[in-house]
């Protein structure tokens, strides 16, 4: 059945994929197909390189990130979502559960670790500025996902993000103000 599902995916035959999924659900082994479907998506197959331009001095009033690799990454996720995940009801009979699992994997296995890599080793200003923009862009992605499925809770994701980044943000903010005071006095 897994081969039938894979063939259906290769030929974009959702009826074939759904038949394999239904047969395996009778055997209570349909999670294997869902995992296969998820990890066959291009966004799960590669590690995304994150970087910031090397900056020594920043004009806070005029600073704008020219190349935001994290935003590019989120755009790839949205594109992948549009290509692979908009019509899961045609494949999975319990598609809301499938969306829930997929969304958890996208956020906890992809977005959060990639954001951590994106922010790693940044100077305080860049960290704070990038984190603020990342939250805005994650919110835009989340609003899109909420338009596709009811199995997504953006508020829950933001609670997780705030838990992970609050203490570090406070430390970076403190460092940033120390840098400012050093330059002023």
Coordinates of N, CA and C in Angstrom, one line a residue:
X1 N 0.8 -1.2 0.0 CA 0.0 0.0 0.0 C 0.9 1.3 0.0
X2 N 2.0 1.2 0.7 CA 2.9 2.3 0.7 C 3.4 2.6 -0.7
X3 N 3.7 1.6 -1.5 CA 4.1 1.8 -2.9 C 3.0 2.4 -3.7
X4 N 1.7 2.0 -3.5 CA 0.6 2.6 -4.2 C 0.5 4.0 -3.9
X5 N 0.6 4.4 -2.6 CA 0.6 5.8 -2.2 C 1.7 6.6 -2.8
X6 N 2.9 6.0 -2.8 CA 4.0 6.7 -3.5 C 3.8 6.9 -5.0
X7 N 3.2 5.9 -5.6 CA 2.9 6.0 -7.1 C 1.9 7.1 -7.3
X8 N 0.9 7.2 -6.4 CA -0.1 8.2 -6.5 C 0.5 9.6 -6.3
X9 N 1.4 9.7 -5.4 CA 2.0 11.0 -5.2 C 2.9 11.4 -6.4
X10 N 3.6 10.4 -6.9 CA 4.5 10.7 -8.1 C 3.6 11.2 -9.3
X11 N 2.5 10.6 -9.5 CA 1.6 11.0 -10.6 C 0.5 12.0 -10.3
X12 N 0.6 12.5 -9.0 CA -0.4 13.5 -8.5 C -1.8 12.9 -8.6
X13 N -2.0 11.6 -8.3 CA -3.2 11.0 -8.4 C -3.8 10.9 -6.9
X14 N -4.6 11.8 -6.6 CA -5.1 11.9 -5.2 C -6.0 10.7 -4.9
X15 N -6.8 10.2 -5.9 CA -7.7 9.1 -5.6 C -6.9 7.9 -5.3
X16 N -5.8 7.7 -5.9 CA -4.9 6.5 -5.6 C -4.3 6.7 -4.2
X17 N -3.9 7.9 -3.9 CA -3.3 8.1 -2.6 C -4.4 7.9 -1.5
X18 N -5.6 8.4 -1.7 CA -6.6 8.2 -0.7 C -7.0 6.7 -0.6
X19 N -7.0 6.0 -1.7 CA -7.3 4.5 -1.6 C -6.3 3.8 -0.7
X20 N -5.0 4.1 -0.9 CA -4.0 3.5 -0.1 C -4.1 3.9 1.3
X21 N -4.4 5.1 1.5 CA -4.6 5.6 2.9 C -5.7 5.0 3.6
X22 N -6.8 4.8 2.9 CA -8.0 4.2 3.5 C -7.7 2.7 3.8
X23 N -7.0 2.0 2.9 CA -6.7 0.6 3.1 C -5.8 0.4 4.4
X24 N -4.8 1.3 4.5 CA -3.9 1.2 5.6 C -4.6 1.7 6.9
X25 N -5.6 2.5 6.8 CA -6.3 3.0 8.0 C -7.1 1.8 8.6
X26 N -7.6 0.9 7.7 CA -8.3 -0.3 8.2 C -7.3 -1.2 9.0
X27 N -6.0 -1.1 8.7 CA -5.0 -1.9 9.4 C -4.4 -1.1 10.5
X28 N -4.9 0.1 10.7 CA -4.4 1.1 11.7 C -3.0 1.4 11.5
X29 N -2.6 1.5 10.2 CA -1.2 1.9 9.9 C -1.1 3.1 9.0
X30 N -2.1 4.0 9.1 CA -2.2 5.1 8.2 C -1.2 6.2 8.6
X31 N -0.7 6.2 9.8 CA 0.2 7.3 10.2 C 1.5 7.2 9.4
X32 N 1.9 5.9 9.0 CA 3.1 5.7 8.1 C 3.0 6.6 6.8
X33 N 1.8 6.5 6.2 CA 1.6 7.2 5.0 C 1.6 8.7 5.2
X34 N 1.0 9.2 6.3 CA 1.1 10.6 6.6 C 2.5 11.1 6.8
X35 N 3.3 10.3 7.6 CA 4.7 10.7 7.8 C 5.4 10.7 6.4
X36 N 5.2 9.7 5.6 CA 5.8 9.6 4.3 C 5.4 10.9 3.5
X37 N 4.1 11.2 3.5 CA 3.7 12.4 2.7 C 4.4 13.6 3.2
X38 N 4.5 13.8 4.5 CA 5.1 15.0 5.1 C 6.6 15.1 4.7
X39 N 7.3 14.0 5.0 CA 8.7 14.1 4.8 C 9.2 14.0 3.3
X40 N 8.2 13.7 2.4 CA 8.5 13.8 1.0 C 8.4 15.2 0.4
X41 N 7.8 16.1 1.2 CA 7.7 17.5 0.8 C 9.1 18.1 0.7
X42 N 9.4 18.9 -0.3 CA 10.7 19.5 -0.5 C 11.2 20.3 0.7
X43 N 10.3 20.9 1.4 CA 10.7 21.8 2.6 C 11.3 21.0 3.7
X44 N 11.0 19.7 3.8 CA 11.6 18.8 4.8 C 12.9 18.1 4.4
X45 N 13.2 18.3 3.1 CA 14.4 17.5 2.6 C 15.7 18.3 2.7
X46 N 15.6 19.5 3.0 CA 16.9 20.3 3.0 C 17.0 21.1 4.3
X47 N 18.3 21.4 4.6 CA 18.6 22.3 5.7 C 18.7 23.7 5.1
X48 N 18.1 24.7 5.7 CA 18.1 26.0 5.1 C 19.2 26.8 5.8
X49 N 20.1 27.4 5.0 CA 21.2 28.2 5.5 C 20.6 29.6 5.9
X50 N 20.9 30.1 7.0 CA 20.5 31.4 7.5 C 21.7 32.3 7.7
X51 N 21.6 33.5 7.3 CA 22.7 34.4 7.4 C 22.2 35.9 7.5
X52 N 23.1 36.7 8.0 CA 22.9 38.1 8.1 C 24.1 38.8 7.5
X53 N 23.9 40.0 6.9 CA 25.1 40.7 6.4 C 26.0 41.1 7.5
X54 N 27.3 41.1 7.3 CA 28.2 41.5 8.4 C 28.1 43.0 8.5
X55 N 27.8 43.5 9.7 CA 27.6 44.9 10.0 C 28.4 45.3 11.2
X56 N 29.1 46.4 11.1 CA 29.9 46.9 12.2 C 29.1 48.1 12.9
X57 N 28.7 49.0 12.1 CA 27.9 50.2 12.6 C 26.5 50.2 12.0
X58 N 25.5 50.5 12.8 CA 24.2 50.5 12.3 C 23.5 51.9 12.5
X59 N 22.9 52.4 11.5 CA 22.1 53.6 11.6 C 20.7 53.1 11.9
X60 N 20.3 53.2 13.1 CA 19.0 52.6 13.6 C 17.8 53.2 12.8
X61 N 17.8 54.4 12.5 CA 16.7 55.1 11.7 C 16.6 54.5 10.3
X62 N 17.7 54.1 9.7 CA 17.7 53.7 8.3 C 17.9 52.2 8.1
X63 N 18.1 51.5 9.2 CA 18.4 50.0 9.0 C 17.3 49.2 8.4
X64 N 17.6 48.5 7.4 CA 16.6 47.5 6.8 C 17.4 46.3 6.3
X65 N 17.0 45.2 6.7 CA 17.7 44.0 6.2 C 17.5 43.8 4.7
X66 N 18.6 43.8 4.0 CA 18.5 43.7 2.5 C 18.2 42.2 2.1
X67 N 18.9 41.3 2.7 CA 18.6 39.9 2.4 C 18.2 39.2 3.7
X68 N 16.9 38.9 3.7 CA 16.4 38.3 4.9 C 16.2 36.8 4.6
X69 N 17.1 36.0 4.9 CA 17.0 34.5 4.6 C 15.9 33.8 5.3
X70 N 15.5 34.3 6.5 CA 14.4 33.7 7.2 C 13.1 34.0 6.5
X71 N 12.9 35.2 6.0 CA 11.7 35.5 5.2 C 11.6 34.7 3.9
X72 N 12.7 34.5 3.3 CA 12.8 33.7 2.1 C 12.3 32.3 2.4
X73 N 12.8 31.8 3.6 CA 12.5 30.4 4.1 C 11.0 30.3 4.3
X74 N 10.4 31.3 5.0 CA 8.9 31.3 5.2 C 8.1 31.4 3.9
X75 N 8.6 32.1 3.0 CA 7.9 32.1 1.7 C 8.0 30.8 1.0
X76 N 9.1 30.0 1.2 CA 9.2 28.7 0.6 C 8.2 27.8 1.3
X77 N 8.0 27.9 2.6 CA 7.0 27.1 3.3 C 5.6 27.4 2.8
X78 N 5.3 28.7 2.6 CA 4.0 29.1 2.1 C 3.7 28.5 0.7
X79 N 4.7 28.6 -0.1 CA 4.6 28.0 -1.5 C 4.4 26.5 -1.4
X80 N 5.2 25.9 -0.6 CA 5.0 24.4 -0.4 C 3.6 24.1 0.2
X81 N 3.1 24.9 1.1 CA 1.8 24.7 1.6 C 0.8 24.8 0.5
X82 N 0.9 25.8 -0.3 CA 0.0 26.0 -1.5 C 0.0 24.9 -2.4
X83 N 1.2 24.3 -2.7 CA 1.4 23.3 -3.7 C 0.9 21.9 -3.1
X84 N 1.2 21.6 -1.9 CA 1.0 20.3 -1.3 C -0.1 20.1 -0.3
X85 N -0.5 21.2 0.3 CA -1.4 21.0 1.5 C -2.7 21.6 1.5
X86 N -3.1 22.3 0.4 CA -4.4 23.0 0.4 C -5.5 22.0 0.3
X87 N -5.4 20.9 -0.3 CA -6.6 20.0 -0.5 C -6.3 18.6 0.1
X88 N -5.9 18.6 1.3 CA -5.7 17.3 2.0 C -6.9 16.5 2.1
X89 N -8.1 17.1 2.1 CA -9.3 16.3 2.3 C -9.5 15.3 1.1
X90 N -8.8 15.6 0.0 CA -8.9 14.7 -1.2 C -8.1 13.4 -1.0
X91 N -7.2 13.5 0.0 CA -6.3 12.3 0.3 C -6.6 11.6 1.6
X92 N -6.7 12.4 2.7 CA -6.8 11.9 4.0 C -8.3 12.1 4.5
X93 N -8.9 11.0 4.9 CA -10.3 11.2 5.3 C -10.4 11.9 6.7
X94 N -9.4 11.8 7.5 CA -9.3 12.6 8.8 C -8.3 13.7 8.6
X95 N -8.6 14.5 7.6 CA -7.7 15.6 7.1 C -7.4 16.6 8.2
X96 N -8.3 16.9 9.1 CA -8.0 17.9 10.1 C -6.9 17.4 11.1
X97 N -7.0 16.1 11.3 CA -5.9 15.5 12.1 C -4.6 15.6 11.4
X98 N -4.6 15.3 10.1 CA -3.4 15.4 9.2 C -2.9 16.8 9.2
X99 N -3.8 17.8 9.1 CA -3.3 19.2 9.1 C -2.6 19.5 10.5
X100 N -3.2 19.0 11.5 CA -2.7 19.3 12.9 C -1.2 18.7 13.0
X101 N -1.1 17.5 12.5 CA 0.3 16.9 12.6 C 1.2 17.6 11.7
X102 N 0.8 17.9 10.5 CA 1.7 18.6 9.5 C 2.1 20.0 10.1
X103 N 1.1 20.7 10.6 CA 1.4 22.1 11.1 C 2.4 22.0 12.3
X104 N 2.2 21.0 13.1 CA 3.1 20.9 14.3 C 4.5 20.6 13.7
X105 N 4.7 19.8 12.8 CA 6.0 19.4 12.2 C 6.6 20.7 11.5
X106 N 5.8 21.4 10.8 CA 6.3 22.6 10.1 C 6.8 23.6 11.1
X107 N 6.0 23.8 12.2 CA 6.5 24.9 13.2 C 7.5 24.4 14.1
X108 N 7.4 23.2 14.7 CA 8.3 22.7 15.7 C 9.6 22.1 15.1
X109 N 9.5 21.5 13.9 CA 10.7 20.8 13.3 C 11.4 21.7 12.3
X110 N 10.7 22.7 11.7 CA 11.3 23.5 10.7 C 11.4 25.0 11.2
X111 N 10.3 25.7 11.4 CA 10.4 27.1 11.6 C 11.1 27.5 12.9
X112 N 10.8 26.9 14.0 CA 11.5 27.3 15.3 C 13.0 27.0 15.2
X113 N 13.4 25.8 14.8 CA 14.9 25.6 14.7 C 15.6 26.5 13.7
X114 N 14.9 26.8 12.6 CA 15.5 27.7 11.6 C 15.6 29.1 12.1
X115 N 14.6 29.5 12.9 CA 14.6 30.9 13.5 C 15.8 30.9 14.5
X116 N 16.0 29.9 15.3 CA 17.1 29.9 16.2 C 18.4 30.0 15.5
X117 N 18.6 29.3 14.4 CA 19.8 29.4 13.6 C 20.0 30.8 13.0
X118 N 18.9 31.4 12.6 CA 18.9 32.7 12.0 C 19.4 33.7 13.0
X119 N 18.9 33.6 14.2 CA 19.3 34.6 15.2 C 20.6 34.3 15.9
X120 N 21.1 33.1 15.7 CA 22.4 32.7 16.4 C 23.5 33.7 16.1
X121 N 24.3 34.1 17.1 CA 25.5 34.9 16.9 C 25.3 36.2 16.3
X122 N 24.1 36.8 16.5 CA 23.8 38.1 16.0 C 24.1 39.2 17.0
X123 N 24.4 40.4 16.6 CA 24.6 41.4 17.6 C 23.2 41.8 18.1
X124 N 23.2 42.4 19.3 CA 21.9 42.7 20.0 C 20.9 43.4 19.1
X125 N 21.3 44.5 18.4 CA 20.3 45.2 17.6 C 19.7 44.3 16.5
X126 N 20.6 43.6 15.8 CA 20.2 42.7 14.7 C 19.3 41.6 15.2
X127 N 19.6 41.0 16.4 CA 18.8 40.0 17.0 C 17.4 40.5 17.2
X128 N 17.2 41.7 17.9 CA 15.9 42.2 18.3 C 15.1 42.6 17.0
X129 N 15.8 43.3 16.1 CA 15.1 43.7 14.9 C 14.7 42.5 14.1
X130 N 15.5 41.5 13.9 CA 15.2 40.3 13.2 C 14.1 39.5 13.8
X131 N 14.1 39.4 15.2 CA 13.1 38.7 15.9 C 11.7 39.3 15.7
X132 N 11.7 40.6 15.8 CA 10.4 41.4 15.6 C 9.9 41.1 14.2
X133 N 10.7 41.2 13.2 CA 10.3 40.9 11.8 C 9.9 39.4 11.6
X134 N 10.6 38.6 12.3 CA 10.3 37.1 12.2 C 8.9 36.9 12.7
X135 N 8.6 37.5 13.9 CA 7.3 37.3 14.5 C 6.2 37.8 13.5
X136 N 6.4 39.0 12.9 CA 5.4 39.5 12.0 C 5.2 38.6 10.8
X137 N 6.3 38.1 10.3 CA 6.2 37.2 9.1 C 5.6 35.8 9.4
X138 N 5.9 35.3 10.6 CA 5.3 34.1 11.1 C 3.8 34.3 11.3
X139 N 3.4 35.5 11.7 CA 2.0 35.8 11.9 C 1.3 35.8 10.5
X140 N 2.0 36.4 9.5 CA 1.4 36.4 8.1 C 1.2 34.9 7.6
X141 N 2.2 34.1 7.8 CA 2.1 32.7 7.4 C 1.0 32.0 8.2
X142 N 0.9 32.3 9.5 CA -0.1 31.7 10.3 C -1.5 32.0 9.9
X143 N -1.7 33.3 9.5 CA -3.0 33.7 9.1 C -3.4 33.0 7.8
X144 N -2.4 32.8 6.9 CA -2.7 32.1 5.7 C -3.1 30.6 6.0
X145 N -2.3 30.0 6.9 CA -2.6 28.6 7.3 C -4.0 28.5 7.9
X146 N -4.3 29.5 8.8 CA -5.7 29.5 9.4 C -6.8 29.6 8.4
X147 N -6.5 30.2 7.2 CA -7.5 30.3 6.2 C -7.7 29.0 5.4
X148 N -6.7 28.0 5.6 CA -6.8 26.7 4.9 C -7.4 25.7 5.9
X149 N -7.1 25.7 7.2 CA -7.5 24.7 8.1 C -7.9 25.3 9.4
X150 N -8.8 24.6 10.1 CA -9.2 25.1 11.4 C -8.3 24.4 12.5
X151 N -7.5 23.5 12.0 CA -6.6 22.7 13.0 C -5.3 23.4 13.3
X152 N -5.3 24.7 13.2 CA -4.1 25.5 13.4 C -4.4 26.6 14.4
X153 N -3.6 26.7 15.4 CA -3.8 27.8 16.4 C -2.6 28.6 16.5
X154 N -2.6 29.8 15.8 CA -1.5 30.7 15.8 C -1.2 31.2 17.2
X155 N -2.2 31.4 18.0 CA -1.9 31.9 19.4 C -1.0 30.9 20.1
X156 N -1.3 29.7 20.0 CA -0.5 28.6 20.6 C 1.0 28.7 20.2
X157 N 1.2 28.9 18.9 CA 2.6 29.1 18.4 C 3.3 30.3 19.0
X158 N 2.5 31.4 19.1 CA 3.2 32.6 19.6 C 3.5 32.4 21.1
X159 N 2.7 31.7 21.8 CA 3.0 31.4 23.2 C 4.3 30.6 23.3
X160 N 4.5 29.6 22.4 CA 5.7 28.8 22.4 C 6.9 29.7 22.0
X161 N 6.7 30.6 21.0 CA 7.8 31.5 20.6 C 8.2 32.4 21.7
X162 N 7.2 33.0 22.4 CA 7.5 33.9 23.5 C 8.3 33.2 24.6
X163 N 7.8 32.0 24.9 CA 8.5 31.2 25.9 C 10.0 31.0 25.6
X164 N 10.2 30.7 24.3 CA 11.6 30.4 23.9 C 12.5 31.6 23.8
X165 N 11.9 32.8 23.4 CA 12.8 33.9 23.1 C 12.7 35.1 24.1
X166 N 11.8 35.0 25.0 CA 11.7 36.2 26.0 C 12.9 36.5 26.8
X167 N 13.5 35.5 27.4 CA 14.6 35.7 28.3 C 15.8 36.2 27.4
X168 N 16.0 35.5 26.3 CA 17.1 35.9 25.4 C 17.0 37.3 24.9
X169 N 15.7 37.7 24.6 CA 15.4 39.0 24.1 C 15.8 40.1 25.1
X170 N 15.4 39.8 26.4 CA 15.7 40.7 27.5 C 17.2 40.9 27.6
X171 N 18.0 39.8 27.5 CA 19.4 39.9 27.6 C 20.0 40.7 26.5
X172 N 19.5 40.4 25.3 CA 20.0 41.2 24.1 C 19.6 42.7 24.2
X173 N 18.4 43.0 24.7 CA 18.0 44.4 24.8 C 19.0 45.1 25.9
X174 N 19.3 44.4 26.9 CA 20.2 44.9 28.0 C 21.5 45.2 27.3
X175 N 22.0 44.3 26.6 CA 23.3 44.5 25.9 C 23.3 45.6 24.9
X176 N 22.2 45.7 24.2 CA 22.0 46.8 23.2 C 22.1 48.2 23.9
X177 N 21.4 48.3 25.0 CA 21.4 49.6 25.7 C 22.8 49.9 26.3
X178 N 23.5 48.8 26.8 CA 24.8 49.0 27.2 C 25.7 49.6 26.1
X179 N 25.6 49.0 24.9 CA 26.3 49.5 23.8 C 26.0 51.0 23.5
X180 N 24.8 51.3 23.5 CA 24.3 52.7 23.3 C 25.0 53.7 24.3
X181 N 24.9 53.3 25.6 CA 25.4 54.1 26.7 C 26.9 54.3 26.5
X182 N 27.6 53.2 26.1 CA 29.0 53.3 26.0 C 29.4 54.3 24.9
X183 N 28.6 54.3 23.8 CA 28.9 55.2 22.7 C 28.6 56.7 23.1
X184 N 27.6 56.8 23.9 CA 27.1 58.2 24.3 C 28.1 58.8 25.4
X185 N 28.6 58.0 26.2 CA 29.4 58.6 27.3 C 30.9 58.2 27.2

